[in-house]
């Protein structure tokens, strides 16, 4: 599938065609707004060209600009799971379902929240990440998913499906195109491999479920993984790295 990646401060947004319009996948942090506008303009796309915004999950670095986007273009239909819809009302990254960060040693050394930012950016921040965002209340023209759908069934002219790939969060979904390209959000990542991430994103809610989602992505025929953090990689690497991170290597939030 032909996609355009918008590289923001830590997040990759993706765009793909819907006839004459574009579908945007994720938004980046609220603080990324100017960068987002610049990258979109560089790609030759206007906000008015965007018909749908698909959110892979509710996190602040994926949904941070949703309020601003629909204020600028109210015709955008936000596509999200019913769980994402609920979590966006909270205004804070969900920690109520547990979870922790890959790589216990470094997390202990520098502290949980600063560690999170370090892993995302490669820079050690002076202050902790606040993990908050402006709450978003779904509107009438948004599309709320409670099960798997084909893109054409929700009015998007592209061949592929959206299905649940939980583990990073309870609400994570992936988009798999029929040609094997898979937009995974944070269901897999290519970042900071030197610290032993093995294609996991740094925060995982449920590691067993995370790998279960990898199995699903592979069994459905994914060939290329297009992650929200890091560069595109072959789906074969998920097979290779399956299970390499163990529960003992994860520091739980609050511990
Ligand atoms: Zn996330």
PDB file of C-alpha atoms and ligand atoms in Angstrom:
ATOM      1  CA  UNK A   1       0.000   0.000   0.000  1.00  0.00           C
ATOM      2  CA  UNK A   2       1.345   3.379  -0.868  1.00  0.00           C
ATOM      3  CA  UNK A   3       1.628   5.361   2.335  1.00  0.00           C
ATOM      4  CA  UNK A   4       3.208   8.662   3.314  1.00  0.00           C
ATOM      5  CA  UNK A   5       4.916   8.801   6.707  1.00  0.00           C
ATOM      6  CA  UNK A   6       4.883  12.088   8.628  1.00  0.00           C
ATOM      7  CA  UNK A   7       7.826  11.941  11.015  1.00  0.00           C
ATOM      8  CA  UNK A   8       7.034  13.991  14.125  1.00  0.00           C
ATOM      9  CA  UNK A   9       9.007  14.437  17.361  1.00  0.00           C
ATOM     10  CA  UNK A  10       8.701  10.765  18.364  1.00  0.00           C
ATOM     11  CA  UNK A  11       5.696   9.452  16.450  1.00  0.00           C
ATOM     12  CA  UNK A  12       5.227   8.497  12.802  1.00  0.00           C
ATOM     13  CA  UNK A  13       1.800   9.379  11.451  1.00  0.00           C
ATOM     14  CA  UNK A  14       0.822   7.702   8.187  1.00  0.00           C
ATOM     15  CA  UNK A  15      -1.426   8.779   5.317  1.00  0.00           C
ATOM     16  CA  UNK A  16      -2.982   6.646   2.614  1.00  0.00           C
ATOM     17  CA  UNK A  17      -5.425   7.417  -0.191  1.00  0.00           C
ATOM     18  CA  UNK A  18      -9.192   7.256  -0.045  1.00  0.00           C
ATOM     19  CA  UNK A  19     -10.136   8.159  -3.628  1.00  0.00           C
ATOM     20  CA  UNK A  20      -9.384  11.885  -3.939  1.00  0.00           C
ATOM     21  CA  UNK A  21      -8.994  12.262  -0.170  1.00  0.00           C
ATOM     22  CA  UNK A  22      -6.545  10.992   2.423  1.00  0.00           C
ATOM     23  CA  UNK A  23      -6.845   8.881   5.544  1.00  0.00           C
ATOM     24  CA  UNK A  24      -4.583   9.947   8.400  1.00  0.00           C
ATOM     25  CA  UNK A  25      -3.436   7.355  10.935  1.00  0.00           C
ATOM     26  CA  UNK A  26      -2.596   8.871  14.361  1.00  0.00           C
ATOM     27  CA  UNK A  27      -1.742  12.510  15.095  1.00  0.00           C
ATOM     28  CA  UNK A  28       1.320  12.801  17.350  1.00  0.00           C
ATOM     29  CA  UNK A  29       1.601  14.867  20.548  1.00  0.00           C
ATOM     30  CA  UNK A  30      -0.364  18.110  20.936  1.00  0.00           C
ATOM     31  CA  UNK A  31       3.085  19.778  21.127  1.00  0.00           C
ATOM     32  CA  UNK A  32       3.826  18.461  17.616  1.00  0.00           C
ATOM     33  CA  UNK A  33       1.229  20.721  15.991  1.00  0.00           C
ATOM     34  CA  UNK A  34       3.582  23.033  14.092  1.00  0.00           C
ATOM     35  CA  UNK A  35       5.740  20.129  12.998  1.00  0.00           C
ATOM     36  CA  UNK A  36       2.628  18.244  11.873  1.00  0.00           C
ATOM     37  CA  UNK A  37       1.463  21.225   9.791  1.00  0.00           C
ATOM     38  CA  UNK A  38       4.903  21.559   8.214  1.00  0.00           C
ATOM     39  CA  UNK A  39       5.186  17.852   7.372  1.00  0.00           C
ATOM     40  CA  UNK A  40       1.664  17.791   5.931  1.00  0.00           C
ATOM     41  CA  UNK A  41       2.409  20.842   3.768  1.00  0.00           C
ATOM     42  CA  UNK A  42       5.681  19.223   2.620  1.00  0.00           C
ATOM     43  CA  UNK A  43       3.637  16.200   1.518  1.00  0.00           C
ATOM     44  CA  UNK A  44       1.384  18.532  -0.503  1.00  0.00           C
ATOM     45  CA  UNK A  45      -1.706  17.643   1.510  1.00  0.00           C
ATOM     46  CA  UNK A  46      -4.188  20.126   3.013  1.00  0.00           C
ATOM     47  CA  UNK A  47      -6.235  19.513   6.173  1.00  0.00           C
ATOM     48  CA  UNK A  48      -9.331  19.756   3.997  1.00  0.00           C
ATOM     49  CA  UNK A  49      -8.075  16.742   1.998  1.00  0.00           C
ATOM     50  CA  UNK A  50      -8.341  14.451   5.054  1.00  0.00           C
ATOM     51  CA  UNK A  51     -11.560  12.426   5.180  1.00  0.00           C
ATOM     52  CA  UNK A  52     -10.795  10.073   8.084  1.00  0.00           C
ATOM     53  CA  UNK A  53      -8.483   9.921  11.077  1.00  0.00           C
ATOM     54  CA  UNK A  54      -7.877   6.381  12.329  1.00  0.00           C
ATOM     55  CA  UNK A  55      -6.505   6.223  15.880  1.00  0.00           C
ATOM     56  CA  UNK A  56      -4.463   3.106  16.684  1.00  0.00           C
ATOM     57  CA  UNK A  57      -5.026   3.798  20.422  1.00  0.00           C
ATOM     58  CA  UNK A  58      -5.680   6.647  22.868  1.00  0.00           C
ATOM     59  CA  UNK A  59      -2.119   7.537  24.006  1.00  0.00           C
ATOM     60  CA  UNK A  60      -1.076  11.217  24.105  1.00  0.00           C
ATOM     61  CA  UNK A  61       1.608  10.729  21.439  1.00  0.00           C
ATOM     62  CA  UNK A  62      -0.993   9.264  19.024  1.00  0.00           C
ATOM     63  CA  UNK A  63      -4.186  11.238  19.694  1.00  0.00           C
ATOM     64  CA  UNK A  64      -2.780  14.538  20.998  1.00  0.00           C
ATOM     65  CA  UNK A  65      -4.018  16.612  18.063  1.00  0.00           C
ATOM     66  CA  UNK A  66      -7.463  15.101  17.587  1.00  0.00           C
ATOM     67  CA  UNK A  67      -9.399  18.073  19.040  1.00  0.00           C
ATOM     68  CA  UNK A  68      -7.404  20.542  16.988  1.00  0.00           C
ATOM     69  CA  UNK A  69      -7.839  18.503  13.777  1.00  0.00           C
ATOM     70  CA  UNK A  70     -11.627  18.205  13.987  1.00  0.00           C
ATOM     71  CA  UNK A  71     -11.896  21.889  14.969  1.00  0.00           C
ATOM     72  CA  UNK A  72     -10.009  22.794  11.780  1.00  0.00           C
ATOM     73  CA  UNK A  73     -11.842  20.252   9.609  1.00  0.00           C
ATOM     74  CA  UNK A  74     -15.133  19.082  11.194  1.00  0.00           C
ATOM     75  CA  UNK A  75     -15.739  16.748   8.224  1.00  0.00           C
ATOM     76  CA  UNK A  76     -13.000  14.394   9.406  1.00  0.00           C
ATOM     77  CA  UNK A  77     -14.549  11.173  10.702  1.00  0.00           C
ATOM     78  CA  UNK A  78     -12.490   9.861  13.608  1.00  0.00           C
ATOM     79  CA  UNK A  79     -12.318   6.057  13.404  1.00  0.00           C
ATOM     80  CA  UNK A  80     -11.552   4.350  16.716  1.00  0.00           C
ATOM     81  CA  UNK A  81     -12.441   1.357  18.836  1.00  0.00           C
ATOM     82  CA  UNK A  82     -15.158   1.649  21.458  1.00  0.00           C
ATOM     83  CA  UNK A  83     -12.411   1.288  24.097  1.00  0.00           C
ATOM     84  CA  UNK A  84     -10.439   4.180  22.600  1.00  0.00           C
ATOM     85  CA  UNK A  85     -13.577   6.298  22.680  1.00  0.00           C
ATOM     86  CA  UNK A  86     -13.915   5.702  26.434  1.00  0.00           C
ATOM     87  CA  UNK A  87     -10.223   6.238  27.183  1.00  0.00           C
ATOM     88  CA  UNK A  88     -10.114   9.514  25.223  1.00  0.00           C
ATOM     89  CA  UNK A  89     -12.684  10.927  27.623  1.00  0.00           C
ATOM     90  CA  UNK A  90     -10.264  10.421  30.528  1.00  0.00           C
ATOM     91  CA  UNK A  91      -7.499  12.713  29.278  1.00  0.00           C
ATOM     92  CA  UNK A  92      -4.653  10.601  30.628  1.00  0.00           C
ATOM     93  CA  UNK A  93      -2.797   7.549  29.316  1.00  0.00           C
ATOM     94  CA  UNK A  94      -4.510   4.497  30.782  1.00  0.00           C
ATOM     95  CA  UNK A  95      -2.623   2.862  33.636  1.00  0.00           C
ATOM     96  CA  UNK A  96      -5.666   1.277  35.265  1.00  0.00           C
ATOM     97  CA  UNK A  97      -5.052  -1.998  33.430  1.00  0.00           C
ATOM     98  CA  UNK A  98      -1.485  -2.277  34.704  1.00  0.00           C
ATOM     99  CA  UNK A  99       1.649  -2.358  32.613  1.00  0.00           C
ATOM    100  CA  UNK A 100       5.284  -1.506  32.788  1.00  0.00           C
ATOM    101  CA  UNK A 101       8.396  -0.602  30.887  1.00  0.00           C
ATOM    102  CA  UNK A 102      10.763  -2.882  29.030  1.00  0.00           C
ATOM    103  CA  UNK A 103      14.222  -3.058  30.608  1.00  0.00           C
ATOM    104  CA  UNK A 104      14.162  -3.103  34.368  1.00  0.00           C
ATOM    105  CA  UNK A 105      17.754  -2.046  34.985  1.00  0.00           C
ATOM    106  CA  UNK A 106      17.641   1.298  33.224  1.00  0.00           C
ATOM    107  CA  UNK A 107      14.157   2.046  34.547  1.00  0.00           C
ATOM    108  CA  UNK A 108      15.352   1.578  38.137  1.00  0.00           C
ATOM    109  CA  UNK A 109      18.339   3.741  37.528  1.00  0.00           C
ATOM    110  CA  UNK A 110      16.642   6.824  36.156  1.00  0.00           C
ATOM    111  CA  UNK A 111      13.008   6.545  37.245  1.00  0.00           C
ATOM    112  CA  UNK A 112       9.896   5.376  35.481  1.00  0.00           C
ATOM    113  CA  UNK A 113       8.564   8.482  33.787  1.00  0.00           C
ATOM    114  CA  UNK A 114      11.896   9.983  32.804  1.00  0.00           C
ATOM    115  CA  UNK A 115      12.843   6.565  31.475  1.00  0.00           C
ATOM    116  CA  UNK A 116       9.731   6.553  29.296  1.00  0.00           C
ATOM    117  CA  UNK A 117      10.737   9.808  27.662  1.00  0.00           C
ATOM    118  CA  UNK A 118      14.329   8.640  27.328  1.00  0.00           C
ATOM    119  CA  UNK A 119      13.282   5.533  25.468  1.00  0.00           C
ATOM    120  CA  UNK A 120      11.036   7.478  23.164  1.00  0.00           C
ATOM    121  CA  UNK A 121      13.424  10.282  22.327  1.00  0.00           C
ATOM    122  CA  UNK A 122      16.876   8.998  23.217  1.00  0.00           C
ATOM    123  CA  UNK A 123      17.277  12.072  25.451  1.00  0.00           C
ATOM    124  CA  UNK A 124      17.064  12.105  29.207  1.00  0.00           C
ATOM    125  CA  UNK A 125      14.443  14.721  30.117  1.00  0.00           C
ATOM    126  CA  UNK A 126      14.813  17.137  33.037  1.00  0.00           C
ATOM    127  CA  UNK A 127      11.235  16.615  34.152  1.00  0.00           C
ATOM    128  CA  UNK A 128       8.826  13.719  34.100  1.00  0.00           C
ATOM    129  CA  UNK A 129       6.383  13.112  31.274  1.00  0.00           C
ATOM    130  CA  UNK A 130       2.854  13.953  32.379  1.00  0.00           C
ATOM    131  CA  UNK A 131       1.065  11.470  30.033  1.00  0.00           C
ATOM    132  CA  UNK A 132      -1.968  13.789  29.828  1.00  0.00           C
ATOM    133  CA  UNK A 133      -3.956  15.121  26.890  1.00  0.00           C
ATOM    134  CA  UNK A 134      -7.055  17.196  26.276  1.00  0.00           C
ATOM    135  CA  UNK A 135     -10.047  14.805  26.554  1.00  0.00           C
ATOM    136  CA  UNK A 136     -11.950  14.139  23.349  1.00  0.00           C
ATOM    137  CA  UNK A 137     -15.682  13.392  23.155  1.00  0.00           C
ATOM    138  CA  UNK A 138     -16.690  11.449  20.048  1.00  0.00           C
ATOM    139  CA  UNK A 139     -18.990  13.314  17.639  1.00  0.00           C
ATOM    140  CA  UNK A 140     -21.890  12.103  15.531  1.00  0.00           C
ATOM    141  CA  UNK A 141     -19.848  11.612  12.363  1.00  0.00           C
ATOM    142  CA  UNK A 142     -17.139   9.576  14.099  1.00  0.00           C
ATOM    143  CA  UNK A 143     -16.997   5.825  13.495  1.00  0.00           C
ATOM    144  CA  UNK A 144     -16.787   3.668  16.612  1.00  0.00           C
ATOM    145  CA  UNK A 145     -15.675   0.061  16.114  1.00  0.00           C
ATOM    146  CA  UNK A 146     -16.689  -2.799  18.365  1.00  0.00           C
ATOM    147  CA  UNK A 147     -15.320  -5.562  16.114  1.00  0.00           C
ATOM    148  CA  UNK A 148     -13.132  -6.084  13.063  1.00  0.00           C
ATOM    149  CA  UNK A 149     -14.103  -4.164   9.911  1.00  0.00           C
ATOM    150  CA  UNK A 150     -13.065  -3.964   6.291  1.00  0.00           C
ATOM    151  CA  UNK A 151     -12.025  -0.431   5.317  1.00  0.00           C
ATOM    152  CA  UNK A 152     -14.599  -0.365   2.500  1.00  0.00           C
ATOM    153  CA  UNK A 153     -17.349  -1.144   5.010  1.00  0.00           C
ATOM    154  CA  UNK A 154     -16.672   2.170   6.744  1.00  0.00           C
ATOM    155  CA  UNK A 155     -16.484   4.172   3.517  1.00  0.00           C
ATOM    156  CA  UNK A 156     -12.740   4.068   2.887  1.00  0.00           C
ATOM    157  CA  UNK A 157     -11.764   3.071  -0.650  1.00  0.00           C
ATOM    158  CA  UNK A 158      -8.803   0.824   0.159  1.00  0.00           C
ATOM    159  CA  UNK A 159      -8.395  -2.928   0.547  1.00  0.00           C
ATOM    160  CA  UNK A 160      -7.649  -3.860   4.107  1.00  0.00           C
ATOM    161  CA  UNK A 161      -9.055  -4.420   7.575  1.00  0.00           C
ATOM    162  CA  UNK A 162      -8.860  -2.913  11.049  1.00  0.00           C
ATOM    163  CA  UNK A 163      -8.666  -5.374  13.926  1.00  0.00           C
ATOM    164  CA  UNK A 164      -7.753  -5.438  17.618  1.00  0.00           C
ATOM    165  CA  UNK A 165      -4.094  -6.015  18.547  1.00  0.00           C
ATOM    166  CA  UNK A 166      -4.057  -5.416  22.329  1.00  0.00           C
ATOM    167  CA  UNK A 167      -1.129  -5.840  24.695  1.00  0.00           C
ATOM    168  CA  UNK A 168       0.485  -2.409  24.501  1.00  0.00           C
ATOM    169  CA  UNK A 169      -2.868  -1.033  25.678  1.00  0.00           C
ATOM    170  CA  UNK A 170      -6.354  -2.550  25.941  1.00  0.00           C
ATOM    171  CA  UNK A 171      -7.570  -0.487  22.984  1.00  0.00           C
ATOM    172  CA  UNK A 172      -4.797  -0.991  20.394  1.00  0.00           C
ATOM    173  CA  UNK A 173      -5.807  -1.760  16.800  1.00  0.00           C
ATOM    174  CA  UNK A 174      -3.807  -2.395  13.626  1.00  0.00           C
ATOM    175  CA  UNK A 175      -4.613  -1.804   9.961  1.00  0.00           C
ATOM    176  CA  UNK A 176      -3.568  -4.610   7.630  1.00  0.00           C
ATOM    177  CA  UNK A 177      -3.751  -3.958   3.893  1.00  0.00           C
ATOM    178  CA  UNK A 178      -4.381  -6.891   1.600  1.00  0.00           C
ATOM    179  CA  UNK A 179      -0.896  -6.491   0.098  1.00  0.00           C
ATOM    180  CA  UNK A 180       0.709  -7.286   3.488  1.00  0.00           C
ATOM    181  CA  UNK A 181       1.588  -3.795   4.727  1.00  0.00           C
ATOM    182  CA  UNK A 182       0.549  -3.440   8.352  1.00  0.00           C
ATOM    183  CA  UNK A 183       0.178  -0.158  10.255  1.00  0.00           C
ATOM    184  CA  UNK A 184       0.577  -1.395  13.815  1.00  0.00           C
ATOM    185  CA  UNK A 185       0.601   1.756  15.952  1.00  0.00           C
ATOM    186  CA  UNK A 186       2.507   0.559  19.030  1.00  0.00           C
ATOM    187  CA  UNK A 187       1.696  -3.151  18.603  1.00  0.00           C
ATOM    188  CA  UNK A 188       5.335  -3.416  17.473  1.00  0.00           C
ATOM    189  CA  UNK A 189       8.199  -0.908  17.157  1.00  0.00           C
ATOM    190  CA  UNK A 190      11.710  -0.445  15.809  1.00  0.00           C
ATOM    191  CA  UNK A 191      13.447   1.647  18.405  1.00  0.00           C
ATOM    192  CA  UNK A 192      16.345   1.528  20.831  1.00  0.00           C
ATOM    193  CA  UNK A 193      17.251  -2.054  19.989  1.00  0.00           C
ATOM    194  CA  UNK A 194      20.604  -1.545  21.755  1.00  0.00           C
ATOM    195  CA  UNK A 195      18.692  -1.549  25.055  1.00  0.00           C
ATOM    196  CA  UNK A 196      17.010  -4.865  24.290  1.00  0.00           C
ATOM    197  CA  UNK A 197      13.607  -3.832  22.998  1.00  0.00           C
ATOM    198  CA  UNK A 198      13.491  -6.605  20.338  1.00  0.00           C
ATOM    199  CA  UNK A 199      10.730  -4.839  18.360  1.00  0.00           C
ATOM    200  CA  UNK A 200       8.534  -4.314  21.395  1.00  0.00           C
ATOM    201  CA  UNK A 201       7.474  -0.776  22.188  1.00  0.00           C
ATOM    202  CA  UNK A 202       8.840   0.409  25.539  1.00  0.00           C
ATOM    203  CA  UNK A 203       5.558   0.347  27.472  1.00  0.00           C
ATOM    204  CA  UNK A 204       3.581  -2.892  27.552  1.00  0.00           C
ATOM    205  CA  UNK A 205       0.406  -3.502  29.478  1.00  0.00           C
ATOM    206  CA  UNK A 206       0.330  -7.276  29.012  1.00  0.00           C
ATOM    207  CA  UNK A 207       3.370  -8.945  27.477  1.00  0.00           C
ATOM    208  CA  UNK A 208       1.682 -12.307  26.738  1.00  0.00           C
ATOM    209  CA  UNK A 209      -1.152 -10.499  24.968  1.00  0.00           C
ATOM    210  CA  UNK A 210       1.370  -8.330  23.115  1.00  0.00           C
ATOM    211  CA  UNK A 211       3.020 -11.418  21.607  1.00  0.00           C
ATOM    212  CA  UNK A 212      -0.405 -12.933  20.949  1.00  0.00           C
ATOM    213  CA  UNK A 213      -1.112  -9.895  18.777  1.00  0.00           C
ATOM    214  CA  UNK A 214       2.178 -10.480  16.918  1.00  0.00           C
ATOM    215  CA  UNK A 215       1.021 -14.032  16.172  1.00  0.00           C
ATOM    216  CA  UNK A 216      -2.260 -12.680  14.864  1.00  0.00           C
ATOM    217  CA  UNK A 217      -0.528 -10.079  12.666  1.00  0.00           C
ATOM    218  CA  UNK A 218       1.760 -12.798  11.241  1.00  0.00           C
ATOM    219  CA  UNK A 219      -0.985 -15.381  10.771  1.00  0.00           C
ATOM    220  CA  UNK A 220      -3.005 -12.875   8.777  1.00  0.00           C
ATOM    221  CA  UNK A 221      -0.216 -12.461   6.264  1.00  0.00           C
ATOM    222  CA  UNK A 222       1.578  -9.249   7.241  1.00  0.00           C
ATOM    223  CA  UNK A 223       4.779  -8.763   5.247  1.00  0.00           C
ATOM    224  CA  UNK A 224       5.964  -5.290   6.242  1.00  0.00           C
ATOM    225  CA  UNK A 225       5.497  -3.610   9.615  1.00  0.00           C
ATOM    226  CA  UNK A 226       5.015   0.165   9.575  1.00  0.00           C
ATOM    227  CA  UNK A 227       5.387   1.199  13.229  1.00  0.00           C
ATOM    228  CA  UNK A 228       4.539   4.470  14.952  1.00  0.00           C
ATOM    229  CA  UNK A 229       8.025   4.518  16.470  1.00  0.00           C
ATOM    230  CA  UNK A 230      11.017   3.703  14.278  1.00  0.00           C
ATOM    231  CA  UNK A 231      11.481   2.584  10.702  1.00  0.00           C
ATOM    232  CA  UNK A 232       9.590   0.112   8.528  1.00  0.00           C
ATOM    233  CA  UNK A 233      10.781  -3.483   8.974  1.00  0.00           C
ATOM    234  CA  UNK A 234      10.065  -6.959   7.710  1.00  0.00           C
ATOM    235  CA  UNK A 235       7.355  -8.925   9.498  1.00  0.00           C
ATOM    236  CA  UNK A 236       9.805 -11.839   9.650  1.00  0.00           C
ATOM    237  CA  UNK A 237      11.604  -9.980  12.444  1.00  0.00           C
ATOM    238  CA  UNK A 238       8.533 -10.379  14.652  1.00  0.00           C
ATOM    239  CA  UNK A 239       8.816 -14.102  14.160  1.00  0.00           C
ATOM    240  CA  UNK A 240      12.524 -13.983  15.009  1.00  0.00           C
ATOM    241  CA  UNK A 241      12.077 -11.850  18.140  1.00  0.00           C
ATOM    242  CA  UNK A 242       8.908 -13.489  19.461  1.00  0.00           C
ATOM    243  CA  UNK A 243       9.128 -13.944  23.234  1.00  0.00           C
ATOM    244  CA  UNK A 244      12.600 -12.408  23.636  1.00  0.00           C
ATOM    245  CA  UNK A 245      11.403  -9.938  26.239  1.00  0.00           C
ATOM    246  CA  UNK A 246      10.391 -11.658  29.431  1.00  0.00           C
ATOM    247  CA  UNK A 247       8.210 -10.534  32.275  1.00  0.00           C
ATOM    248  CA  UNK A 248      11.229 -10.377  34.635  1.00  0.00           C
ATOM    249  CA  UNK A 249      12.772  -7.692  32.424  1.00  0.00           C
ATOM    250  CA  UNK A 250       9.857  -5.323  32.796  1.00  0.00           C
ATOM    251  CA  UNK A 251       9.552  -2.825  35.611  1.00  0.00           C
ATOM    252  CA  UNK A 252       5.955  -2.334  36.671  1.00  0.00           C
ATOM    253  CA  UNK A 253       4.510   1.126  36.893  1.00  0.00           C
ATOM    254  CA  UNK A 254       4.630   2.472  40.440  1.00  0.00           C
ATOM    255  CA  UNK A 255       7.206  -0.051  41.689  1.00  0.00           C
TER     256      UNK A 255
HETATM  257 ZN1  LIG B   1       1.192   4.023  22.943  1.00  0.00          ZN
END
